[in-house]
Amino acid sequence: MASPRTSVRSRHKNTLLKVVILGDGGVGKSCLMNRFVSNQFDEHSFHTIGVEFLNRDIDIDGETYTLQIWDTAGQERFKTLRTPFYRGSDICMLTYSIDDRTSFNNVEMWQDEFLYYADVKENTQFPFIVVGNKSDVASEEREVSQLEMETWCNENSITSYIETSAKNATNVQEAFKLAVQHWLRLETRADRNAPLINDTVNLKSKHSKNRTSCCIGATDD
Amino acid sequence: MTKLVKEIAVTATTGQHENELIGIAKIPLNTIPAAGMTMCSGKNNQVAEQEHRHMLRIILLHELEMSKVAPHWWCGTFSPQGEQLLTQHIAQSGLTPTEVALCQWSVFAGIHQNHALSFTLFSNLLDKLVKPLQTGAVLEEDVKLFWDATKKLLPSCFSVIRKIRKKSASEKTTMKQVTEILKIFNHINSLEPLPSTDLFPLVLYPWVTYNGEGPNCNIPATLNDAVAQGANDWMNHILENNKRADETDISKLQNLNQIIHLVRSDLQKAIEFYDKLFQDGYNSLTNGDANANPLIEGTSLFELYLAIQRFTTLGIGLCPADCDSFHIKNFHLWFHRGVAQWLDIAVYKALQRIEKAVELDKLVHVDNTVKYSSSAVDTLTIFYQVKVFWQQLNWPDVEGCYTFIAKIIDDICRCCVFYADKMSAKVDGMGDVQDIYEKKFEVTNEWCLAINNIDYVRETLEPFTRDLGMEEVIRKISELKSPVEAQRCEHTLENVIANAIDTVRNKIIELLETVVSKMAPAMKRLLIEGAELCNQDSNSVDRLMMYVDNNLSTLHRELNEENFNRTLEIVWDMLSDTLGEIIQLNLDKRRPPSFFDNLRKTLNLMLGSFKNPADCDNCDALRRTEQILRINGLETADLIHQVHLDLTEQFKQVKDSPYGEISVRSKFEGNTLTIEVMNARNLMAMDSNGACDAFVRVHLLPEHKFSGHDKPKTKTHNKTQFPLFDEKFVIKLNPEQRQIEDAILLFSVKDKDLLGYNNQYIGEAFLHFKDIEDTTQPINCLPQVHLQLSRPTDTTMTSDTVRALERRLGDKQAKEFLRKFKQRKGS
Ligand SMILES: Nc1nc2c(ncn2[C@@H]2O[C@H](COP(=O)(O)OP(=O)(O)OP(=O)(O)O)[C@@H](O)[C@H]2O)c(=O)[nH]1
Ligand SMILES: [Mg+2]
């Protein structure tokens, strides 16, 4: 596998976002990540051991964000190994496979597991995104309809959801983009702009002060 | 009945109490009339309180005796009679709720020593008392009473914590009890103890590890000790009770197994039941130190783990043959959940220590050979401790190992970032100075040290992570699972490391940017003042120049080369941004070219302060900005000439022009310029019949410097695309004109309109003076020069020079030039 890391950021710093991908074993989490990061798909991928990690930059509205993506192992036996990685996450991707009803039913369990171990402050909104993977499968194999998923999301106040296919690269970029946009919406950006404004105001006032003193000097002569 | 009331009255007033009252209290209390109590009124509060305490004590003891309340059960409810009696006393003596609560606290704590009461009772009382005690609304004597009582209460609380393992954790009441006790600790911890109180006398608390000075009132620390002591006691206890009956290997192992099982169930219990509880408990504790509490719990678990690890090794050593069948071989599985917690603890401790290290850092070089200070060294030691922990853990399961290593690397990265934040917070605000002229920021050694420190820590990240035994783990995964999977794992670890290093580097850049942005206002001022006042006598430029010079010297001296160069890059960026702003603002204000010229001079002056201005060569943004400045600083005539010079360069690249080519010969002899226009070829057809009527005009540029001369012109050659002009022009220049640098010849080839009004442009060519030979040879001995004809293009129209001309709205010369220029471009 070729190194998917973006070259070393030389002198421009990006906003770093930690993303965790959760969901039952085999729903295609690792494939989603690999599709997103290196645009590859592996038909016979192994179950993840513990966690996998990759990062990639994504541009949204002219800003670059570096996503640090932790892909976790969905199999039950890895529970104690994956949960320590939840803390400090900025974004959580809850995945299931549209041809596997159980994996969809478990989404709620995954959300609970995340909230329990991530130490998310109570009563704060957290950017969850629900991703129904394997949208490429034949319609007779589909077990969860899009409507059903949307209904569940609405009932659970999750506003970002999407169906994807890691296999034929449908909506994979979009899913990550949607997640970051959701994060952006929750992030109050007011404080980021404040110092800039202050700075310019200061400069101007100083400048005009200098000028007035010049004029006074001139009239004195 | 009267006897009791009388007794109460007597003891209350005299302050003595007689214990035989307990026996007498069997008289039904409901017969006491309200009027019977009036004698108590009118006394001062002190006495009333004393009375009330006494009454409480008698009634409660009576109550406990009568209804045979179980220990830890009584929760504040009196029998109706008792309740009535107390209410009446309160009403009549005018005691405030706080005073009543204080009385209760004192009496209950006393009784608690002999007959344990419910902890809920105490925690509820504290709910009422904490506020008044904190705000000083309580009399001094009462405060003393409060602390005396507290001292009586605490031992039982700690004893519960210590013996936590004797209770069944699944029972609701146990959980409740621990919760209430933690609440009590929490409350008391929020109070300022009297200076004289020694809450934890060594006699009662022999296990406390307190080693501070003066009386000990440290609740969190004592709590930690209690938890640790509890774990220890319990460990000893099970070791004691599971003594081996005989010395055979088998029994030894069985015995170990048993112990391990006990430890395991304890561990599970701790994690299942108490972990969350303590977590919540400490989160609410206002004092940060208290956070150590679950840590102690975890630490003692870790000690247990190590003990079992040793046992196991021993067991395998003793009985290698059938050790596989032993349960204990997989003992680590019981600790799975624990490891994650230990790692958290390790990070938590590391963060605390880092904070301390930064706090203690005096920001001086560790010694003269290095450029970092103490906290960098301390931080590395702290990392080293994490590594030792990992090595001690010697985790047997490879999948876990791999995952935990990833976690540790990520955590260490977090520590680095934390360190960087603390470090920059420490130096932030340093270097802001104010003198008679202005407020400004000076780069200080401390700032540089902070940057060097973080960099030093970053450099050790990679070697550190290698020491965690990655290769070994990857090799084992490859054996156990498959090489492909091992490769994926390896890849993840590599990525996590690279990401960590990147993240910290980002942090350094952030810090460098902070430094530069702090310098920016002063540099901006320098540029603007320079532009405004360049030729005037002003020391402000000198002053600001010194500023730049000083700060850069500090940075150069203190930072390593890499970081200094990074700083320069950021400075270049900052400068070009700032300049961009200034330029735009002043173009909008229609400042004269001299403003921009001065700005450029100031900029170059400033760049001269940099140790190596050549470093700026690879900074495209700044170079471009400077170029724009230069252009806007030119007078209009010079600017026009610049357009032509640019075209000269540009046309040199042209090959196979659709407009055709001309052949010329030219030479200088002294100040005399001779030009021979020989012919043109393949001229572009301008007429409908596919030919043209061409002539060539020669311009000497820049025009304003050659104003005395005609612009020589050839005859028109009709209806041909291959005219043979063969015309010679001799122009006598004055010596100054001959010396003009960058003078050029412009040959413009036009198609003559029948009426002569509307000559069409075919194309043009340039010849630089410096490309014309200075020779005494006759011109017909010189080689012909073939020049491709060309025209200004769309790109020319959007070049910086043409743009600058377009901005000179009120300038006639610029306007006129642009009008003609557009014609030359054609359509
Ligand atoms: N048809 C189809 N198959 C997919 C898609 N994504 C993944 N798969 C297949 O699903 C299987 C499991 O994919 P993984 O990405 O390894 O699943 P995972 O969620 O990472 O599983 P764990 O690592 O065990 O948690 C693989 O055989 C993939 O080829 C998809 O979009 N469409
Ligand atoms: Mg996977």
Tab-separated table of C-alpha atoms in Angstrom, chain A:
chain	number	residue	atom	x	y	z
A	1	MET	CA	0.000	0.000	0.000
A	2	ALA	CA	1.472	3.308	-1.026
A	3	SER	CA	1.867	5.845	1.701
A	4	PRO	CA	-1.265	7.941	1.711
A	5	ARG	CA	0.123	10.542	4.051
A	6	THR	CA	0.031	14.007	2.707
A	7	SER	CA	3.464	15.515	2.532
A	8	VAL	CA	4.740	17.274	5.577
A	9	ARG	CA	2.932	20.488	6.146
A	10	SER	CA	5.730	22.964	5.857
A	11	ARG	CA	4.638	26.113	7.476
A	12	HIS	CA	0.912	26.381	7.282
A	13	LYS	CA	-0.937	24.832	10.116
A	14	ASN	CA	-4.298	23.267	9.573
A	15	THR	CA	-7.126	22.619	11.932
A	16	LEU	CA	-6.735	19.067	13.202
A	17	LEU	CA	-9.852	16.978	13.651
A	18	LYS	CA	-9.951	13.572	15.265
A	19	VAL	CA	-12.494	11.281	13.636
A	20	VAL	CA	-13.457	7.838	14.944
A	21	ILE	CA	-15.313	5.300	12.833
A	22	LEU	CA	-17.512	2.846	14.744
A	23	GLY	CA	-19.794	0.030	13.668
A	24	ASP	CA	-20.192	-3.730	13.643
A	25	GLY	CA	-17.397	-5.907	12.323
A	26	GLY	CA	-17.530	-6.258	8.565
A	27	VAL	CA	-19.740	-3.292	7.705
A	28	GLY	CA	-16.851	-1.763	5.764
A	29	LYS	CA	-15.272	0.781	8.078
A	30	SER	CA	-11.730	0.066	6.984
A	31	CYS	CA	-12.780	0.064	3.361
A	32	LEU	CA	-14.443	3.440	3.795
A	33	MET	CA	-11.312	4.888	5.308
A	34	ASN	CA	-9.047	3.425	2.663
A	35	ARG	CA	-11.292	4.640	-0.082
A	36	PHE	CA	-11.308	8.092	1.402
A	37	VAL	CA	-7.595	8.309	2.087
A	38	SER	CA	-5.961	6.397	-0.740
A	39	ASN	CA	-8.854	5.773	-3.126
A	40	GLN	CA	-8.362	2.026	-2.956
A	41	PHE	CA	-10.729	-0.823	-2.298
A	42	ASP	CA	-9.887	-4.275	-1.042
A	43	GLU	CA	-12.419	-6.973	-1.799
A	44	HIS	CA	-10.942	-9.344	0.773
A	45	SER	CA	-9.988	-7.123	3.636
A	46	PHE	CA	-9.134	-8.556	7.052
A	47	HIS	CA	-10.902	-7.722	10.246
A	48	THR	CA	-9.150	-4.830	11.893
A	49	ILE	CA	-6.990	-5.604	14.908
A	50	GLY	CA	-7.711	-3.029	17.593
A	51	VAL	CA	-7.451	0.159	15.575
A	52	GLU	CA	-6.091	1.515	12.342
A	53	PHE	CA	-4.982	5.056	11.749
A	54	LEU	CA	-4.615	7.236	8.683
A	55	ASN	CA	-4.787	10.939	8.062
A	56	ARG	CA	-5.778	13.086	5.166
A	57	ASP	CA	-6.359	16.743	4.405
A	58	ILE	CA	-9.711	17.916	3.203
A	59	ASP	CA	-10.581	21.360	1.848
A	60	ILE	CA	-13.840	22.965	2.756
A	61	ASP	CA	-14.653	26.543	1.793
A	62	GLY	CA	-11.016	27.334	1.199
A	63	GLU	CA	-9.901	26.059	4.607
A	64	THR	CA	-7.821	22.954	4.983
A	65	TYR	CA	-8.616	20.467	7.732
A	66	THR	CA	-6.423	17.551	8.619
A	67	LEU	CA	-8.545	14.570	9.538
A	68	GLN	CA	-6.874	12.137	11.893
A	69	ILE	CA	-8.957	9.072	11.304
A	70	TRP	CA	-9.121	6.232	13.810
A	71	ASP	CA	-10.795	3.202	12.338
A	72	THR	CA	-11.772	0.799	15.096
A	73	ALA	CA	-12.282	-2.948	15.246
A	74	GLY	CA	-15.980	-3.761	15.324
A	75	GLN	CA	-15.693	-7.300	16.651
A	76	GLU	CA	-16.855	-7.652	20.224
A	77	ARG	CA	-13.582	-9.174	21.423
A	78	PHE	CA	-11.792	-5.912	20.676
A	79	LYS	CA	-14.040	-3.777	22.817
A	80	THR	CA	-11.484	-3.092	25.525
A	81	LEU	CA	-8.855	-2.273	22.938
A	82	ARG	CA	-10.845	0.247	20.927
A	83	THR	CA	-12.678	2.184	23.618
A	84	PRO	CA	-9.588	4.024	24.922
A	85	PHE	CA	-9.357	5.776	21.587
A	86	TYR	CA	-12.718	7.503	21.827
A	87	ARG	CA	-11.667	10.260	24.130
A	88	GLY	CA	-10.833	13.588	22.526
A	89	SER	CA	-12.719	12.866	19.310
A	90	ASP	CA	-14.162	15.724	17.328
A	91	ILE	CA	-16.326	13.663	15.029
A	92	CYS	CA	-17.900	10.216	15.327
A	93	MET	CA	-18.965	8.192	12.311
A	94	LEU	CA	-21.562	5.514	13.134
A	95	THR	CA	-21.593	2.950	10.355
A	96	TYR	CA	-23.733	-0.002	9.394
A	97	SER	CA	-24.188	-2.034	6.277
A	98	ILE	CA	-27.471	-1.676	4.395
A	99	ASP	CA	-27.536	-5.422	3.703
A	100	ASP	CA	-27.279	-6.291	7.369
A	101	ARG	CA	-30.162	-5.350	9.633
A	102	THR	CA	-28.361	-6.330	12.808
A	103	SER	CA	-25.608	-3.863	12.094
A	104	PHE	CA	-28.241	-1.153	11.729
A	105	ASN	CA	-29.964	-2.134	14.951
A	106	ASN	CA	-26.617	-1.892	16.688
A	107	VAL	CA	-26.012	1.721	15.687
A	108	GLU	CA	-27.681	2.868	18.866
A	109	MET	CA	-25.429	0.605	20.905
A	110	TRP	CA	-22.411	2.110	19.177
A	111	GLN	CA	-23.586	5.603	19.930
A	112	ASP	CA	-24.011	4.688	23.579
A	113	GLU	CA	-20.621	3.062	23.740
A	114	PHE	CA	-19.074	6.146	22.227
A	115	LEU	CA	-20.801	8.550	24.582
A	116	TYR	CA	-19.837	6.445	27.570
A	117	TYR	CA	-16.136	6.242	26.798
A	118	ALA	CA	-15.554	9.498	24.974
A	119	ASP	CA	-16.239	11.676	27.996
A	120	VAL	CA	-18.352	14.000	25.925
A	121	LYS	CA	-19.673	16.757	28.112
A	122	GLU	CA	-23.280	16.195	28.965
A	123	ASN	CA	-25.922	18.233	27.213
A	124	THR	CA	-23.578	19.206	24.432
A	125	GLN	CA	-24.329	18.360	20.864
A	126	PHE	CA	-21.787	16.064	19.350
A	127	PRO	CA	-21.245	15.757	15.601
A	128	PHE	CA	-22.397	12.224	14.858
A	129	ILE	CA	-22.847	11.116	11.305
A	130	VAL	CA	-24.682	7.928	10.407
A	131	VAL	CA	-23.277	6.123	7.378
A	132	GLY	CA	-25.071	3.252	5.648
A	133	ASN	CA	-22.376	1.486	3.655
A	134	LYS	CA	-22.524	-1.017	0.780
A	135	SER	CA	-25.192	0.939	-1.088
A	136	ASP	CA	-23.984	-0.874	-4.201
A	137	VAL	CA	-25.556	-4.213	-3.271
A	138	ALA	CA	-28.477	-5.505	-5.332
A	139	SER	CA	-31.848	-4.225	-4.192
A	140	GLU	CA	-33.076	-7.667	-3.156
A	141	GLU	CA	-30.192	-7.881	-0.691
A	142	ARG	CA	-30.964	-4.575	0.953
A	143	GLU	CA	-32.305	-5.018	4.468
A	144	VAL	CA	-32.482	-1.423	5.642
A	145	SER	CA	-34.250	1.224	3.605
A	146	GLN	CA	-32.978	4.760	3.390
A	147	LEU	CA	-36.257	5.989	4.833
A	148	GLU	CA	-35.888	3.779	7.858
A	149	MET	CA	-32.441	5.153	8.503
A	150	GLU	CA	-33.591	8.731	8.124
A	151	THR	CA	-36.448	8.116	10.510
A	152	TRP	CA	-34.121	6.676	13.100
A	153	CYS	CA	-31.760	9.634	12.726
A	154	ASN	CA	-34.587	12.120	13.116
A	155	GLU	CA	-35.821	10.379	16.219
A	156	ASN	CA	-32.339	10.500	17.667
A	157	SER	CA	-31.646	14.093	16.625
A	158	ILE	CA	-28.861	13.157	14.272
A	159	THR	CA	-28.922	15.568	11.370
A	160	SER	CA	-26.116	14.144	9.242
A	161	TYR	CA	-26.602	10.830	7.470
A	162	ILE	CA	-25.659	9.367	4.147
A	163	GLU	CA	-25.528	6.086	2.247
A	164	THR	CA	-22.168	5.191	0.753
A	165	SER	CA	-20.367	2.534	-1.154
A	166	ALA	CA	-16.704	2.058	-0.476
A	167	LYS	CA	-16.694	-0.427	-3.312
A	168	ASN	CA	-17.673	1.895	-6.127
A	169	ALA	CA	-16.635	5.105	-4.376
A	170	THR	CA	-20.100	6.569	-4.046
A	171	ASN	CA	-20.521	9.349	-1.494
A	172	VAL	CA	-17.356	8.471	0.430
A	173	GLN	CA	-15.782	11.916	0.101
A	174	GLU	CA	-19.169	13.435	0.721
A	175	ALA	CA	-19.613	11.505	3.951
A	176	PHE	CA	-16.410	12.907	5.416
A	177	LYS	CA	-17.166	16.347	4.107
A	178	LEU	CA	-20.626	16.243	5.619
A	179	ALA	CA	-19.128	15.256	8.937
A	180	VAL	CA	-16.676	18.161	8.942
A	181	GLN	CA	-19.376	20.589	7.930
A	182	HIS	CA	-21.476	19.368	10.789
A	183	TRP	CA	-18.552	19.914	13.115
A	184	LEU	CA	-18.098	23.401	11.705
A	185	ARG	CA	-21.695	24.268	12.351
A	186	LEU	CA	-21.384	23.288	15.984
A	187	GLU	CA	-18.136	25.126	16.391
A	188	THR	CA	-18.632	28.703	17.382
A	189	ARG	CA	-16.270	30.629	15.299
A	190	ALA	CA	-16.960	34.081	16.693
A	191	ASP	CA	-13.949	34.066	18.994
A	192	ARG	CA	-11.648	33.190	16.115
A	193	ASN	CA	-12.409	36.403	14.275
A	194	ALA	CA	-12.399	38.713	17.226
A	195	PRO	CA	-8.644	39.302	17.646
A	196	LEU	CA	-8.202	40.113	13.968
A	197	ILE	CA	-10.700	42.910	14.114
A	198	ASN	CA	-9.144	44.329	17.250
A	199	ASP	CA	-5.764	44.402	15.637
A	200	THR	CA	-6.785	46.470	12.668
A	201	VAL	CA	-8.691	48.927	14.771
A	202	ASN	CA	-5.668	49.445	16.984
A	203	LEU	CA	-3.355	50.056	14.100
A	204	LYS	CA	-5.577	52.620	12.551
A	205	SER	CA	-6.028	54.576	15.709
A	206	LYS	CA	-2.290	54.606	16.347
A	207	HIS	CA	-1.620	55.724	12.846
A	208	SER	CA	-4.003	58.631	12.911
A	209	LYS	CA	-2.603	59.683	16.269
A	210	ASN	CA	0.859	59.971	14.788
A	211	ARG	CA	-0.456	62.065	12.008
A	212	THR	CA	-2.207	64.557	14.229
A	213	SER	CA	0.931	65.074	16.251
A	214	CYS	CA	2.762	65.792	12.999
A	215	CYS	CA	0.292	68.477	12.090
A	216	ILE	CA	0.556	70.125	15.448
A	217	GLY	CA	4.309	70.220	15.068
A	218	ALA	CA	3.946	71.908	11.716
A	219	THR	CA	1.674	74.666	12.938
A	220	ASP	CA	3.965	75.388	15.866
A	221	ASP	CA	6.747	76.177	13.460
